[in-house]
Structure formats: C-alpha cells, structure tokens
GROMACS .gro file of C-alpha atoms in nm:
model
  282
    1MET     CA    1   2.625  -1.504   6.219
    2LEU     CA    2   2.629  -1.101   6.200
    3ALA     CA    3   2.813  -1.086   5.873
    4LEU     CA    4   2.608  -1.348   5.772
    5VAL     CA    5   2.266  -1.165   5.883
    6ALA     CA    6   2.372  -0.856   5.690
    7THR     CA    7   2.480  -1.022   5.371
    8VAL     CA    8   2.127  -1.217   5.332
    9VAL     CA    9   1.939  -0.886   5.404
   10TRP     CA   10   2.169  -0.696   5.149
   11SER     CA   11   2.070  -0.978   4.881
   12GLY     CA   12   1.735  -0.908   4.909
   13SER     CA   13   1.820  -0.519   4.866
   14PHE     CA   14   1.947  -0.592   4.515
   15VAL     CA   15   1.619  -0.732   4.436
   16ALA     CA   16   1.440  -0.453   4.593
   17THR     CA   17   1.676  -0.193   4.417
   18ARG     CA   18   1.626  -0.375   4.072
   19GLY     CA   19   1.286  -0.346   4.123
   20MET     CA   20   1.273   0.048   4.161
   21ALA     CA   21   1.480   0.122   3.879
   22ASP     CA   22   1.172   0.215   3.647
   23THR     CA   23   1.015   0.424   3.881
   24VAL     CA   24   1.229   0.591   4.137
   25PRO     CA   25   1.543   0.779   4.038
   26PRO     CA   26   1.847   0.628   4.172
   27VAL     CA   27   1.957   0.969   4.385
   28GLN     CA   28   1.585   1.002   4.524
   29ALA     CA   29   1.605   0.622   4.644
   30VAL     CA   30   1.912   0.645   4.825
   31PHE     CA   31   1.848   0.988   4.992
   32TRP     CA   32   1.525   0.842   5.157
   33ARG     CA   33   1.686   0.524   5.182
   34TRP     CA   34   1.913   0.713   5.455
   35VAL     CA   35   1.624   0.936   5.574
   36ILE     CA   36   1.422   0.605   5.705
   37ALA     CA   37   1.682   0.463   5.826
   38ALA     CA   38   1.800   0.761   6.035
   39VAL     CA   39   1.412   0.761   6.163
   40ALA     CA   40   1.420   0.365   6.231
   41VAL     CA   41   1.745   0.390   6.459
   42SER     CA   42   1.642   0.708   6.651
   43PRO     CA   43   1.465   0.579   6.937
   44PHE     CA   44   1.793   0.351   6.987
   45ALA     CA   45   2.054   0.576   6.900
   46ALA     CA   46   1.935   0.950   6.945
   47ARG     CA   47   2.044   0.949   7.296
   48GLN     CA   48   2.348   0.819   7.272
   49ALA     CA   49   2.445   1.007   6.965
   50TRP     CA   50   2.374   1.334   7.158
   51ARG     CA   51   2.574   1.236   7.488
   52GLN     CA   52   2.872   1.175   7.235
   53ARG     CA   53   2.829   1.454   7.022
   54ALA     CA   54   3.154   1.624   7.128
   55LEU     CA   55   3.368   1.281   7.063
   56ILE     CA   56   3.187   1.292   6.729
   57ARG     CA   57   3.293   1.660   6.646
   58ARG     CA   58   3.651   1.536   6.745
   59HIS     CA   59   3.640   1.260   6.496
   60PHE     CA   60   3.425   1.417   6.225
   61GLY     CA   61   3.727   1.392   5.951
   62TYR     CA   62   3.685   1.002   5.991
   63VAL     CA   63   3.329   0.965   6.046
   64ALA     CA   64   3.280   1.184   5.724
   65LEU     CA   65   3.509   0.959   5.527
   66ALA     CA   66   3.377   0.648   5.637
   67THR     CA   67   2.978   0.800   5.558
   68PHE     CA   68   3.108   0.913   5.207
   69PHE     CA   69   3.261   0.563   5.114
   70GLY     CA   70   2.968   0.333   5.301
   71VAL     CA   71   2.687   0.539   5.301
   72THR     CA   72   2.692   0.812   5.003
   73LEU     CA   73   2.900   0.666   4.733
   74TYR     CA   74   2.846   0.275   4.755
   75ASN     CA   75   2.470   0.312   4.775
   76THR     CA   76   2.436   0.546   4.512
   77LEU     CA   77   2.648   0.343   4.281
   78VAL     CA   78   2.435   0.030   4.358
   79HIS     CA   79   2.115   0.210   4.255
   80GLN     CA   80   2.261   0.370   3.942
   81ALA     CA   81   2.379   0.006   3.833
   82GLY     CA   82   2.050  -0.089   3.903
   83LEU     CA   83   1.913   0.070   3.602
   84THR     CA   84   2.112  -0.121   3.348
   85THR     CA   85   2.228  -0.458   3.511
   86SER     CA   86   2.033  -0.777   3.655
   87ALA     CA   87   2.022  -0.827   4.045
   88SER     CA   88   2.222  -1.147   4.017
   89ASN     CA   89   2.464  -0.960   3.816
   90MET     CA   90   2.463  -0.683   4.122
   91GLY     CA   91   2.522  -0.949   4.415
   92MET     CA   92   2.760  -1.181   4.179
   93ILE     CA   93   2.987  -0.866   4.125
   94MET     CA   94   2.981  -0.739   4.495
   95ALA     CA   95   3.105  -1.086   4.596
   96ALA     CA   96   3.432  -0.944   4.479
   97SER     CA   97   3.486  -0.700   4.744
   98PRO     CA   98   3.624  -0.923   4.999
   99VAL     CA   99   3.927  -0.981   4.798
  100ILE     CA  100   3.978  -0.593   4.824
  101MET     CA  101   3.901  -0.590   5.175
  102ALA     CA  102   4.164  -0.890   5.233
  103CYS     CA  103   4.423  -0.672   5.041
  104TYR     CA  104   4.344  -0.374   5.280
  105ALA     CA  105   4.371  -0.595   5.579
  106ARG     CA  106   4.717  -0.737   5.461
  107LEU     CA  107   4.847  -0.366   5.394
  108GLY     CA  108   4.753  -0.325   5.743
  109GLY     CA  109   4.972  -0.594   5.870
  110GLU     CA  110   4.722  -0.870   5.928
  111ARG     CA  111   4.848  -1.207   5.881
  112LEU     CA  112   4.583  -1.387   5.644
  113GLY     CA  113   4.744  -1.725   5.656
  114ALA     CA  114   4.761  -2.020   5.413
  115ARG     CA  115   4.409  -2.151   5.473
  116ARG     CA  116   4.230  -1.833   5.447
  117THR     CA  117   4.408  -1.706   5.149
  118PHE     CA  118   4.337  -2.065   4.947
  119GLY     CA  119   3.970  -2.030   5.071
  120MET     CA  120   3.954  -1.683   4.964
  121LEU     CA  121   4.090  -1.800   4.611
  122ILE     CA  122   3.853  -2.074   4.581
  123ALA     CA  123   3.557  -1.855   4.643
  124ALA     CA  124   3.687  -1.596   4.411
  125PHE     CA  125   3.745  -1.849   4.151
  126GLY     CA  126   3.373  -1.945   4.202
  127VAL     CA  127   3.266  -1.588   4.155
  128LEU     CA  128   3.465  -1.499   3.853
  129LEU     CA  129   3.309  -1.850   3.703
  130LEU     CA  130   2.969  -1.712   3.766
  131VAL     CA  131   2.998  -1.399   3.667
  132GLY     CA  132   3.165  -1.532   3.342
  133ASP     CA  133   2.879  -1.773   3.289
  134GLY     CA  134   3.107  -2.056   3.331
  135SER     CA  135   3.415  -1.941   3.193
  136ILE     CA  136   3.683  -1.674   3.257
  137GLY     CA  137   3.586  -1.423   2.976
  138PHE     CA  138   3.400  -1.113   3.092
  139ASP     CA  139   3.170  -0.880   2.878
  140PHE     CA  140   3.048  -0.623   3.142
  141GLY     CA  141   2.835  -0.359   3.061
  142ALA     CA  142   2.780  -0.003   3.230
  143GLY     CA  143   2.588  -0.150   3.509
  144ASP     CA  144   2.823  -0.370   3.606
  145LEU     CA  145   3.109  -0.126   3.590
  146TRP     CA  146   2.922   0.069   3.826
  147MET     CA  147   2.879  -0.248   4.038
  148PHE     CA  148   3.265  -0.291   4.060
  149GLY     CA  149   3.267   0.067   4.159
  150ALA     CA  150   3.039  -0.002   4.444
  151ALA     CA  151   3.264  -0.313   4.544
  152LEU     CA  152   3.558  -0.088   4.571
  153SER     CA  153   3.370   0.172   4.806
  154PHE     CA  154   3.215  -0.102   5.044
  155ALA     CA  155   3.559  -0.272   5.087
  156THR     CA  156   3.718   0.081   5.166
  157TYR     CA  157   3.434   0.151   5.413
  158SER     CA  158   3.479  -0.211   5.586
  159ALA     CA  159   3.864  -0.133   5.607
  160LEU     CA  160   3.782   0.230   5.775
  161LEU     CA  161   3.555   0.044   6.025
  162LYS     CA  162   3.862  -0.141   6.181
  163ARG     CA  163   3.995   0.218   6.256
  164LYS     CA  164   3.669   0.347   6.436
  165PRO     CA  165   3.729   0.531   6.743
  166VAL     CA  166   3.651   0.275   7.035
  167GLU     CA  167   3.491   0.554   7.248
  168ILE     CA  168   3.217   0.623   7.005
  169GLY     CA  169   2.944   0.380   7.034
  170GLY     CA  170   2.821   0.196   6.758
  171LEU     CA  171   2.448   0.313   6.771
  172ALA     CA  172   2.589   0.703   6.764
  173PHE     CA  173   2.794   0.621   6.505
  174LEU     CA  174   2.529   0.440   6.289
  175ILE     CA  175   2.271   0.706   6.340
  176THR     CA  176   2.535   0.983   6.276
  177THR     CA  177   2.643   0.823   5.927
  178PHE     CA  178   2.282   0.798   5.842
  179VAL     CA  179   2.198   1.174   5.896
  180LEU     CA  180   2.533   1.288   5.751
  181GLY     CA  181   2.493   1.058   5.458
  182ALA     CA  182   2.139   1.217   5.382
  183LEU     CA  183   2.298   1.561   5.418
  184MET     CA  184   2.592   1.467   5.143
  185LEU     CA  185   2.320   1.363   4.909
  186ALA     CA  186   2.062   1.666   4.957
  187PRO     CA  187   2.224   1.884   4.700
  188ALA     CA  188   2.185   1.557   4.418
  189TYR     CA  189   1.852   1.483   4.563
  190ALA     CA  190   1.774   1.883   4.469
  191VAL     CA  191   1.921   1.846   4.134
  192SER     CA  192   1.716   1.532   4.064
  193LEU     CA  193   1.390   1.686   4.141
  194THR     CA  194   1.453   1.940   3.924
  195VAL     CA  195   1.566   1.729   3.610
  196GLN     CA  196   1.378   1.448   3.663
  197GLY     CA  197   1.057   1.522   3.877
  198ALA     CA  198   0.974   1.369   4.201
  199PHE     CA  199   0.861   0.984   4.163
  200ALA     CA  200   0.512   0.900   4.243
  201PRO     CA  201   0.471   0.668   4.549
  202THR     CA  202   0.278   0.367   4.515
  203PRO     CA  203   0.220   0.080   4.759
  204GLY     CA  204   0.506  -0.101   4.568
  205THR     CA  205   0.777   0.144   4.607
  206ILE     CA  206   0.685   0.255   4.966
  207GLY     CA  207   0.741  -0.092   5.040
  208GLN     CA  208   1.058  -0.139   4.866
  209LEU     CA  209   1.194   0.186   5.011
  210LEU     CA  210   1.093   0.050   5.388
  211TYR     CA  211   1.278  -0.258   5.295
  212ILE     CA  212   1.599  -0.111   5.228
  213GLY     CA  213   1.550   0.178   5.451
  214VAL     CA  214   1.482  -0.021   5.789
  215PHE     CA  215   1.617  -0.396   5.691
  216SER     CA  216   1.916  -0.290   5.459
  217SER     CA  217   2.053  -0.007   5.613
  218ALA     CA  218   1.965   0.006   5.992
  219VAL     CA  219   1.946  -0.388   6.060
  220ALA     CA  220   2.204  -0.503   5.808
  221PHE     CA  221   2.500  -0.189   5.879
  222PHE     CA  222   2.438  -0.263   6.241
  223ALA     CA  223   2.501  -0.623   6.211
  224TRP     CA  224   2.785  -0.597   5.959
  225ASN     CA  225   2.979  -0.266   6.176
  226LYS     CA  226   2.965  -0.538   6.480
  227ALA     CA  227   3.098  -0.794   6.279
  228ILE     CA  228   3.400  -0.601   6.156
  229THR     CA  229   3.443  -0.509   6.537
  230LEU     CA  230   3.429  -0.878   6.637
  231ILE     CA  231   3.622  -1.056   6.377
  232GLY     CA  232   3.779  -0.801   6.115
  233ALA     CA  233   3.705  -0.700   5.787
  234ALA     CA  234   3.884  -0.966   5.612
  235ARG     CA  235   3.735  -1.236   5.782
  236ALA     CA  236   3.362  -1.078   5.747
  237GLY     CA  237   3.432  -1.032   5.404
  238VAL     CA  238   3.467  -1.405   5.331
  239VAL     CA  239   3.109  -1.462   5.458
  240TYR     CA  240   3.008  -1.196   5.214
  241TYR     CA  241   3.102  -1.411   4.913
  242LEU     CA  242   2.762  -1.582   5.007
  243GLN     CA  243   2.598  -1.328   4.845
  244PRO     CA  244   2.554  -1.459   4.500
  245VAL     CA  245   2.409  -1.777   4.634
  246CYS     CA  246   2.173  -1.565   4.841
  247VAL     CA  247   2.097  -1.355   4.530
  248ALA     CA  248   2.048  -1.658   4.323
  249GLY     CA  249   1.787  -1.812   4.598
  250LEU     CA  250   1.596  -1.505   4.637
  251GLY     CA  251   1.588  -1.488   4.245
  252LEU     CA  252   1.451  -1.840   4.228
  253LEU     CA  253   1.204  -1.778   4.499
  254LEU     CA  254   1.093  -1.399   4.421
  255LEU     CA  255   1.158  -1.374   4.017
  256GLY     CA  256   1.152  -1.755   3.918
  257GLU     CA  257   1.497  -1.751   3.779
  258GLU     CA  258   1.625  -2.096   3.757
  259THR     CA  259   1.965  -2.206   3.827
  260GLY     CA  260   2.163  -2.460   3.624
  261PRO     CA  261   2.409  -2.721   3.682
  262ALA     CA  262   2.715  -2.456   3.596
  263GLN     CA  263   2.583  -2.210   3.866
  264LEU     CA  264   2.555  -2.493   4.116
  265LEU     CA  265   2.901  -2.575   4.080
  266CYS     CA  266   2.997  -2.224   4.109
  267MET     CA  267   2.811  -2.196   4.446
  268ALA     CA  268   3.010  -2.464   4.555
  269LEU     CA  269   3.308  -2.343   4.513
  270ILE     CA  270   3.244  -2.023   4.683
  271LEU     CA  271   3.008  -2.220   4.973
  272GLY     CA  272   3.360  -2.435   5.040
  273GLY     CA  273   3.587  -2.155   4.995
  274VAL     CA  274   3.382  -1.942   5.265
  275GLY     CA  275   3.376  -2.264   5.484
  276LEU     CA  276   3.769  -2.330   5.458
  277SER     CA  277   3.860  -1.948   5.524
  278SER     CA  278   3.588  -1.950   5.828
  279VAL     CA  279   3.764  -2.198   6.036
  280THR     CA  280   3.990  -2.111   6.296
  281ARG     CA  281   4.217  -2.323   6.516
  282ARG     CA  282   4.139  -2.298   6.902
   0.00000   0.00000   0.00000
C-alpha cells in the first residue's frame, strides 16, 4: 500500500512536471522542489536529524550517494525530459525501472522466484507494448532517453535504500537527503539564474511546485522508503509498474487524453503481472 501511494502521487508529478516545462527551467524547478520538501518535513524530522547528526556524519558517504541518485540526478533528469516528451511517455518509460531493481536484487543474492519473475516479465511486456504503441518497435526522442536515464537512477536509489544503516531514522534520512540534494543543485541553480533568468511566479507554477515539493517529495519519498524497508526494492518495484496506468488515468481526467483498446490491453498485462508478482505464500 505504501508503494502504491508513492506510485500514484508520483504519477501526478509527471503531469505537473510537463505543465511547468515551458515556464520553469528544469534545474530551478528541482531546486525549489527540494527546498519546499525540506520545509514541509522539518516540523516532523528536524529534531530527529539533529539528535542523529553524529550518525549521519559517520555514514555521510552513503547518504551523499543515495542523495545524488535519488534526489539530485533522478529528478533533474525527469524535469529535463519534460521539455521534449509527454507526461504519458514519462510515466510509461519510468515503469521500466522495476526490471533494473529486480536485477540489483538478484545480484545482491535475493531469490526472485519463478512466479515473481514471470509476473515481472508479463508486466514488462505490457510496458514495452504501451511505449511502442502496440508493437515492439521504438522511436525514442531526446526526452525519452532522458527518462531512461532517470529510470536507471531511480532503480539505483531504490537498491541503495536496502543498505541504509538501520540506526538512522527514516525522517532524519529523509530531511538530510532533501537538504543535501538542494545543496548539490545550488551551483547549477546559480548558473541557470545567470543564463536563463529567474522564472516568473504565477498561481499555476506555485501550485505545481507545492504539489511536487510537498506530495511528490515529502509524502511520496517517505512512503516509498518505508515500503522498501518493509518488502524490499524488487517487490515494491513491481507495484511501480502501475505507473503508466495511473498516468493514463490522470491524463484522461486532467488532460482529456483518451485511452484506446490497445492501451487497455497493455494495462491489463501490466496489472496482471503486478498481481502475479505481488502475491506471496503464507
């Protein structure tokens, strides 16, 4: 359920990201995303982070690496992709990340099992058909390639979460990555201000930034991190296959994008694969 909450919220962030593409430069959007996220979680997380500051310093290398892949790089690639590809494509391509998560899990010694592997392959096949518009042929643009990089970065972050030192609290880890992610982006943010100029705040852009800062960052990352702790990256990653289904639904409700029979068939494959991979024996 936690992985599902994160997936649904992140699906909305692709729509918001695409909506900001023409008004907010990618680096500036990501920088303010993490500033807003840090402010949002600080009432709940700042005290724990301060108490555990010695632990965070001791494991700073790990925290910095997780921050780079999951906060700084991943989201910058997503916003960069939003300049040249649709929200639907962003969501569908990101659904490839569970395959990478499963590969990481297998390399780490985790047994995936025949049922989970078969379900994963069915869901992956549905994603490939969905991206290929009913065929296994691909004609990716620059934005699509940026999204494949984002999928790899997110899968790497999810794999790293399994190695998080247990003594570091979840909230302390969350706010530390948010603050550190904003600091990592600060030099690029300064360059963007110099070259592109600051964006003009409007009610629309402020609302979108608040959504990706509070919900897509603070709420979704907390839910996803907790899900990884409870069930592992490979199994949580299977739930992430629902991303294209969620994005298509939001596209229909918010953008009026219709879903045809071929897309419905692909979604059925994705949902069936998710269900098959998620069932566990008692």
